[in-house]
GROMACS .gro file of C-alpha atoms in nm:
model
  340
    1UNK     CA    1   0.014   0.004   0.045
    2UNK     CA    2   0.063   0.389  -0.023
    3UNK     CA    3   0.135   0.606   0.196
    4UNK     CA    4   0.194   0.985   0.213
    5UNK     CA    5   0.442   1.159   0.461
    6UNK     CA    6   0.511   1.510   0.577
    7UNK     CA    7   0.749   1.730   0.508
    8UNK     CA    8   0.820   1.684   0.895
    9UNK     CA    9   0.867   1.330   0.871
   10UNK     CA   10   1.094   1.243   0.597
   11UNK     CA   11   1.420   1.467   0.566
   12UNK     CA   12   1.579   1.276   0.238
   13UNK     CA   13   1.918   1.247   0.456
   14UNK     CA   14   1.740   0.936   0.648
   15UNK     CA   15   1.666   0.742   0.214
   16UNK     CA   16   1.999   0.818   0.078
   17UNK     CA   17   2.321   0.647   0.160
   18UNK     CA   18   2.533   0.951   0.209
   19UNK     CA   19   2.361   1.091   0.502
   20UNK     CA   20   2.286   1.400   0.303
   21UNK     CA   21   2.004   1.591   0.186
   22UNK     CA   22   1.706   1.842   0.290
   23UNK     CA   23   1.339   1.736   0.323
   24UNK     CA   24   1.079   1.655   0.045
   25UNK     CA   25   0.766   1.867   0.023
   26UNK     CA   26   0.579   1.525  -0.019
   27UNK     CA   27   0.681   1.125   0.006
   28UNK     CA   28   0.521   0.856  -0.131
   29UNK     CA   29   0.584   0.484   0.046
   30UNK     CA   30   0.513   0.252  -0.284
   31UNK     CA   31   0.486  -0.092  -0.162
   32UNK     CA   32   0.308  -0.264  -0.523
   33UNK     CA   33   0.342  -0.099  -0.871
   34UNK     CA   34   0.012  -0.059  -0.923
   35UNK     CA   35  -0.002   0.164  -0.583
   36UNK     CA   36   0.410   0.289  -0.782
   37UNK     CA   37   0.157   0.378  -1.111
   38UNK     CA   38  -0.107   0.570  -0.882
   39UNK     CA   39   0.115   0.745  -0.664
   40UNK     CA   40   0.334   0.890  -0.971
   41UNK     CA   41  -0.041   0.911  -1.211
   42UNK     CA   42  -0.140   1.192  -0.938
   43UNK     CA   43   0.162   1.400  -0.917
   44UNK     CA   44   0.118   1.678  -1.069
   45UNK     CA   45   0.474   1.861  -1.088
   46UNK     CA   46   0.847   1.785  -1.022
   47UNK     CA   47   0.884   1.399  -0.924
   48UNK     CA   48   1.203   1.189  -0.751
   49UNK     CA   49   1.191   0.884  -0.794
   50UNK     CA   50   1.354   0.720  -0.501
   51UNK     CA   51   1.579   0.358  -0.456
   52UNK     CA   52   1.873   0.313  -0.247
   53UNK     CA   53   1.916   0.601  -0.236
   54UNK     CA   54   2.282   0.467  -0.312
   55UNK     CA   55   2.311   0.760  -0.642
   56UNK     CA   56   2.170   1.054  -0.502
   57UNK     CA   57   2.307   1.388  -0.390
   58UNK     CA   58   2.022   1.585  -0.285
   59UNK     CA   59   2.134   1.935  -0.181
   60UNK     CA   60   2.051   2.074   0.170
   61UNK     CA   61   1.755   2.216   0.069
   62UNK     CA   62   1.529   1.922   0.010
   63UNK     CA   63   1.372   1.860  -0.338
   64UNK     CA   64   1.093   2.045  -0.424
   65UNK     CA   65   0.846   1.819  -0.546
   66UNK     CA   66   0.699   1.477  -0.431
   67UNK     CA   67   0.934   1.223  -0.339
   68UNK     CA   68   0.810   0.869  -0.453
   69UNK     CA   69   1.017   0.561  -0.270
   70UNK     CA   70   0.983   0.229  -0.473
   71UNK     CA   71   0.924  -0.035  -0.209
   72UNK     CA   72   0.826  -0.295  -0.444
   73UNK     CA   73   0.994  -0.635  -0.437
   74UNK     CA   74   1.059  -1.041  -0.566
   75UNK     CA   75   1.176  -1.187  -0.874
   76UNK     CA   76   1.008  -1.515  -1.106
   77UNK     CA   77   1.209  -1.715  -1.352
   78UNK     CA   78   1.041  -1.682  -1.645
   79UNK     CA   79   1.191  -1.922  -1.905
   80UNK     CA   80   1.542  -1.895  -1.961
   81UNK     CA   81   1.537  -1.548  -1.774
   82UNK     CA   82   1.430  -1.390  -1.496
   83UNK     CA   83   1.214  -1.048  -1.408
   84UNK     CA   84   1.274  -0.875  -1.107
   85UNK     CA   85   1.037  -0.567  -0.915
   86UNK     CA   86   1.255  -0.233  -0.959
   87UNK     CA   87   1.223  -0.171  -0.550
   88UNK     CA   88   1.398  -0.502  -0.526
   89UNK     CA   89   1.768  -0.418  -0.335
   90UNK     CA   90   2.049  -0.532  -0.552
   91UNK     CA   91   2.211  -0.702  -0.350
   92UNK     CA   92   1.959  -0.929  -0.205
   93UNK     CA   93   1.854  -1.023  -0.565
   94UNK     CA   94   2.220  -1.082  -0.694
   95UNK     CA   95   2.252  -1.319  -0.419
   96UNK     CA   96   1.915  -1.525  -0.424
   97UNK     CA   97   2.029  -1.579  -0.800
   98UNK     CA   98   2.377  -1.704  -0.761
   99UNK     CA   99   2.229  -1.948  -0.499
  100UNK     CA  100   1.939  -2.074  -0.716
  101UNK     CA  101   2.267  -2.193  -0.948
  102UNK     CA  102   2.242  -1.891  -1.200
  103UNK     CA  103   2.543  -1.682  -1.370
  104UNK     CA  104   2.613  -1.300  -1.476
  105UNK     CA  105   2.580  -1.137  -1.208
  106UNK     CA  106   2.844  -1.178  -0.951
  107UNK     CA  107   3.054  -0.925  -1.038
  108UNK     CA  108   2.818  -0.670  -0.961
  109UNK     CA  109   2.769  -0.820  -0.589
  110UNK     CA  110   2.763  -0.564  -0.292
  111UNK     CA  111   2.657  -0.279  -0.507
  112UNK     CA  112   2.391  -0.074  -0.303
  113UNK     CA  113   2.093  -0.008  -0.459
  114UNK     CA  114   1.715  -0.140  -0.598
  115UNK     CA  115   1.692  -0.356  -0.922
  116UNK     CA  116   1.540   0.000  -1.079
  117UNK     CA  117   1.844   0.195  -1.046
  118UNK     CA  118   2.052  -0.018  -1.197
  119UNK     CA  119   1.943   0.041  -1.569
  120UNK     CA  120   1.973   0.412  -1.545
  121UNK     CA  121   2.358   0.473  -1.477
  122UNK     CA  122   2.382   0.124  -1.648
  123UNK     CA  123   2.539   0.010  -1.313
  124UNK     CA  124   2.902  -0.195  -1.382
  125UNK     CA  125   3.213  -0.302  -1.191
  126UNK     CA  126   3.485  -0.551  -1.227
  127UNK     CA  127   3.467  -0.602  -1.634
  128UNK     CA  128   3.097  -0.632  -1.560
  129UNK     CA  129   2.738  -0.416  -1.630
  130UNK     CA  130   2.376  -0.412  -1.622
  131UNK     CA  131   2.387  -0.376  -1.991
  132UNK     CA  132   2.565  -0.734  -2.087
  133UNK     CA  133   2.278  -0.901  -1.993
  134UNK     CA  134   1.994  -0.709  -1.958
  135UNK     CA  135   1.704  -0.764  -2.233
  136UNK     CA  136   1.444  -0.528  -2.153
  137UNK     CA  137   1.287  -0.311  -1.847
  138UNK     CA  138   0.890  -0.269  -1.813
  139UNK     CA  139   0.866   0.120  -1.849
  140UNK     CA  140   0.554   0.399  -1.719
  141UNK     CA  141   0.596   0.679  -1.985
  142UNK     CA  142   0.458   1.013  -1.831
  143UNK     CA  143   0.454   1.200  -2.150
  144UNK     CA  144   0.215   0.920  -2.312
  145UNK     CA  145   0.067   0.761  -1.970
  146UNK     CA  146   0.123   0.420  -2.078
  147UNK     CA  147   0.342   0.158  -1.936
  148UNK     CA  148   0.579   0.026  -2.185
  149UNK     CA  149   0.874  -0.247  -2.285
  150UNK     CA  150   1.145  -0.093  -2.348
  151UNK     CA  151   1.464  -0.333  -2.505
  152UNK     CA  152   1.852  -0.269  -2.389
  153UNK     CA  153   1.845  -0.105  -2.710
  154UNK     CA  154   1.618   0.144  -2.641
  155UNK     CA  155   1.758   0.233  -2.396
  156UNK     CA  156   2.068   0.322  -2.539
  157UNK     CA  157   2.345   0.230  -2.308
  158UNK     CA  158   2.678   0.369  -2.232
  159UNK     CA  159   2.932   0.437  -2.023
  160UNK     CA  160   2.745   0.434  -1.691
  161UNK     CA  161   2.425   0.606  -1.863
  162UNK     CA  162   2.098   0.563  -2.035
  163UNK     CA  163   1.868   0.730  -2.238
  164UNK     CA  164   1.704   0.791  -1.853
  165UNK     CA  165   1.918   0.877  -1.661
  166UNK     CA  166   1.910   1.267  -1.564
  167UNK     CA  167   1.506   1.256  -1.701
  168UNK     CA  168   1.206   1.149  -1.489
  169UNK     CA  169   0.987   1.053  -1.831
  170UNK     CA  170   1.091   0.709  -1.756
  171UNK     CA  171   0.980   0.458  -1.424
  172UNK     CA  172   1.138   0.174  -1.460
  173UNK     CA  173   0.891  -0.094  -1.291
  174UNK     CA  174   1.086  -0.419  -1.370
  175UNK     CA  175   1.378  -0.520  -1.475
  176UNK     CA  176   1.438  -0.866  -1.717
  177UNK     CA  177   1.841  -1.033  -1.790
  178UNK     CA  178   1.924  -1.377  -1.924
  179UNK     CA  179   2.178  -1.543  -1.677
  180UNK     CA  180   2.315  -1.836  -1.753
  181UNK     CA  181   2.186  -2.122  -1.596
  182UNK     CA  182   2.502  -2.350  -1.507
  183UNK     CA  183   2.587  -2.151  -1.235
  184UNK     CA  184   2.950  -2.074  -1.412
  185UNK     CA  185   3.021  -1.707  -1.363
  186UNK     CA  186   3.065  -1.432  -1.669
  187UNK     CA  187   3.416  -1.495  -1.806
  188UNK     CA  188   3.675  -1.280  -1.646
  189UNK     CA  189   3.701  -0.987  -1.774
  190UNK     CA  190   3.917  -0.784  -1.474
  191UNK     CA  191   4.259  -0.847  -1.343
  192UNK     CA  192   4.208  -0.758  -1.019
  193UNK     CA  193   3.943  -0.989  -0.996
  194UNK     CA  194   4.162  -1.232  -1.212
  195UNK     CA  195   4.481  -1.237  -0.973
  196UNK     CA  196   4.189  -1.250  -0.689
  197UNK     CA  197   4.042  -1.596  -0.798
  198UNK     CA  198   4.396  -1.688  -0.918
  199UNK     CA  199   4.275  -1.749  -1.267
  200UNK     CA  200   4.358  -1.622  -1.609
  201UNK     CA  201   4.172  -1.356  -1.794
  202UNK     CA  202   3.879  -1.531  -1.992
  203UNK     CA  203   3.779  -1.834  -1.682
  204UNK     CA  204   3.489  -1.930  -1.617
  205UNK     CA  205   3.417  -1.982  -1.188
  206UNK     CA  206   3.188  -2.094  -0.983
  207UNK     CA  207   2.887  -1.753  -0.931
  208UNK     CA  208   2.972  -1.794  -0.593
  209UNK     CA  209   3.335  -1.819  -0.569
  210UNK     CA  210   3.318  -1.471  -0.751
  211UNK     CA  211   3.060  -1.339  -0.589
  212UNK     CA  212   3.253  -1.369  -0.271
  213UNK     CA  213   3.621  -1.261  -0.442
  214UNK     CA  214   3.410  -0.902  -0.513
  215UNK     CA  215   3.288  -0.865  -0.230
  216UNK     CA  216   3.576  -0.897  -0.065
  217UNK     CA  217   3.758  -0.683  -0.299
  218UNK     CA  218   3.459  -0.437  -0.251
  219UNK     CA  219   3.492  -0.441   0.085
  220UNK     CA  220   3.883  -0.344   0.118
  221UNK     CA  221   3.773  -0.016  -0.081
  222UNK     CA  222   3.540   0.086   0.176
  223UNK     CA  223   3.192  -0.048  -0.106
  224UNK     CA  224   2.998  -0.229   0.139
  225UNK     CA  225   2.761  -0.058   0.333
  226UNK     CA  226   2.852  -0.076   0.700
  227UNK     CA  227   2.633   0.175   0.927
  228UNK     CA  228   2.941   0.165   1.191
  229UNK     CA  229   3.202   0.249   0.888
  230UNK     CA  230   3.239   0.594   0.790
  231UNK     CA  231   3.425   0.546   0.473
  232UNK     CA  232   3.079   0.340   0.297
  233UNK     CA  233   2.852   0.684   0.369
  234UNK     CA  234   2.941   0.786   0.029
  235UNK     CA  235   2.772   0.778  -0.312
  236UNK     CA  236   3.037   0.514  -0.426
  237UNK     CA  237   3.267   0.613  -0.722
  238UNK     CA  238   3.176   1.002  -0.689
  239UNK     CA  239   3.335   1.080  -1.002
  240UNK     CA  240   3.347   0.801  -1.356
  241UNK     CA  241   3.647   0.683  -1.530
  242UNK     CA  242   3.706   0.984  -1.764
  243UNK     CA  243   3.710   0.878  -2.200
  244UNK     CA  244   3.974   1.121  -2.380
  245UNK     CA  245   3.920   1.163  -2.747
  246UNK     CA  246   4.281   1.193  -2.740
  247UNK     CA  247   4.561   1.213  -2.402
  248UNK     CA  248   4.603   1.646  -2.304
  249UNK     CA  249   4.995   1.708  -2.334
  250UNK     CA  250   5.003   1.636  -1.961
  251UNK     CA  251   4.961   1.268  -1.939
  252UNK     CA  252   5.130   1.232  -2.274
  253UNK     CA  253   5.425   1.038  -2.150
  254UNK     CA  254   5.345   0.953  -1.840
  255UNK     CA  255   5.267   0.554  -1.755
  256UNK     CA  256   4.928   0.557  -1.586
  257UNK     CA  257   4.636   0.356  -1.654
  258UNK     CA  258   4.432   0.366  -1.952
  259UNK     CA  259   4.266   0.169  -2.136
  260UNK     CA  260   4.050   0.171  -2.511
  261UNK     CA  261   3.675   0.342  -2.553
  262UNK     CA  262   3.419   0.420  -2.710
  263UNK     CA  263   3.528   0.754  -2.868
  264UNK     CA  264   3.922   0.746  -2.712
  265UNK     CA  265   4.099   0.599  -2.424
  266UNK     CA  266   3.966   0.609  -2.104
  267UNK     CA  267   4.180   0.689  -1.837
  268UNK     CA  268   4.170   0.628  -1.443
  269UNK     CA  269   3.965   0.897  -1.291
  270UNK     CA  270   4.125   0.758  -0.893
  271UNK     CA  271   4.472   0.779  -1.087
  272UNK     CA  272   4.399   1.116  -1.198
  273UNK     CA  273   4.319   1.217  -0.811
  274UNK     CA  274   4.583   1.089  -0.616
  275UNK     CA  275   4.846   1.223  -0.856
  276UNK     CA  276   4.663   1.544  -0.806
  277UNK     CA  277   4.767   1.552  -0.450
  278UNK     CA  278   4.422   1.408  -0.345
  279UNK     CA  279   4.533   1.121  -0.138
  280UNK     CA  280   4.267   0.846   0.055
  281UNK     CA  281   4.165   1.085   0.363
  282UNK     CA  282   4.211   1.373   0.249
  283UNK     CA  283   3.982   1.572   0.396
  284UNK     CA  284   3.753   1.884   0.299
  285UNK     CA  285   3.547   2.158   0.486
  286UNK     CA  286   3.574   2.118   0.908
  287UNK     CA  287   3.698   1.751   0.860
  288UNK     CA  288   3.356   1.727   0.798
  289UNK     CA  289   3.351   1.554   0.483
  290UNK     CA  290   3.680   1.321   0.320
  291UNK     CA  291   3.782   1.123   0.061
  292UNK     CA  292   3.762   0.780   0.162
  293UNK     CA  293   4.072   0.695   0.359
  294UNK     CA  294   4.042   0.332   0.134
  295UNK     CA  295   3.942   0.439  -0.194
  296UNK     CA  296   3.997   0.840  -0.333
  297UNK     CA  297   3.698   0.791  -0.551
  298UNK     CA  298   3.463   0.783  -0.272
  299UNK     CA  299   3.377   1.145  -0.100
  300UNK     CA  300   3.262   1.082   0.233
  301UNK     CA  301   3.029   1.191   0.517
  302UNK     CA  302   3.268   1.177   0.808
  303UNK     CA  303   2.913   1.272   0.992
  304UNK     CA  304   2.760   1.608   1.055
  305UNK     CA  305   2.852   1.738   0.784
  306UNK     CA  306   2.614   1.894   0.470
  307UNK     CA  307   2.566   1.868   0.144
  308UNK     CA  308   2.754   2.214   0.071
  309UNK     CA  309   3.040   2.061   0.236
  310UNK     CA  310   3.090   1.781   0.047
  311UNK     CA  311   3.032   1.952  -0.322
  312UNK     CA  312   3.266   2.224  -0.181
  313UNK     CA  313   3.511   1.903  -0.192
  314UNK     CA  314   3.410   1.737  -0.458
  315UNK     CA  315   3.504   2.108  -0.700
  316UNK     CA  316   3.813   2.126  -0.503
  317UNK     CA  317   3.918   1.785  -0.692
  318UNK     CA  318   3.719   1.821  -0.953
  319UNK     CA  319   3.929   2.203  -1.083
  320UNK     CA  320   4.277   2.053  -0.882
  321UNK     CA  321   4.259   1.808  -1.154
  322UNK     CA  322   4.195   2.008  -1.424
  323UNK     CA  323   4.462   2.259  -1.318
  324UNK     CA  324   4.724   1.943  -1.294
  325UNK     CA  325   4.640   1.737  -1.564
  326UNK     CA  326   4.360   1.951  -1.785
  327UNK     CA  327   4.119   1.655  -1.792
  328UNK     CA  328   3.765   1.726  -1.631
  329UNK     CA  329   3.589   1.475  -1.376
  330UNK     CA  330   3.250   1.419  -1.405
  331UNK     CA  331   2.958   1.304  -1.125
  332UNK     CA  332   2.820   0.951  -1.143
  333UNK     CA  333   2.568   1.001  -0.870
  334UNK     CA  334   2.241   1.258  -0.958
  335UNK     CA  335   2.270   1.543  -0.792
  336UNK     CA  336   1.932   1.706  -0.689
  337UNK     CA  337   1.857   2.048  -0.660
  338UNK     CA  338   2.219   2.125  -0.636
  339UNK     CA  339   2.509   2.136  -0.872
  340UNK     CA  340   2.860   2.089  -0.886
   0.00000   0.00000   0.00000
């Protein structure tokens, strides 16, 4: 059932992994797809869809519209595919598929948030992206008032993006994946994961073994949620790895991680940040925010921070990297009622 909460009851800091963000003008929790459709159809004005809150940076003034919390859950097998509700916890779903003997999603273990958010930014990690396995989504189109199926091609996937990112017309209701039924992982494509597993690139291992290794790697970087660990009070990687058409002069003769990509060369944002002088634990205003002590790509709330504090640190890092290397870093999370 849906329920409406008032702004005094609902501060968005209580619903984001950064634990930042002001009040919502109105807040609705939708526990079923019918409730979700009814809630969205009834909204006249700005709407913010909220899942696990792991990819949002919400301004200190909150959101001047209606926040709809998607609390649907569950998944089912449909032939050679699985269909999962948008509000389902992502890692819980990945764990369940592995336990049920499916492979394919194991490299995306430990990522916080809900299933419905994953196609919006084409979530990826350790050599795997949602686009590799997603076949379609059921989506409510606010422009037409209709529910329609969008295929992977319709979603226009790119690196950490899709046609739905930054838009509010498309509301994901469920997602359909084609997984492997043999219980083995996808071919291991990421060198760090291959080393951890002790296998060659391209090898396939039991999906449960790959999941365990991914969780171990993510925990070592503070990328698995732990309320007692401020390094996990973050939105994950704050900046995407930049893709440049050609290397800037400052990087032309520098040995650094670089990878071929559509449109040019993908660089390591973490390397750029670290070699600009922003090391692990680098603190922002009053020490209330800092880079993670485990990973330079995560900006973290150390307690008592504001969104303004976080954005000030993000600007310092972004501008410092641009001044040093001529590369502009862009944020990965969605910025809601705030700007970098």
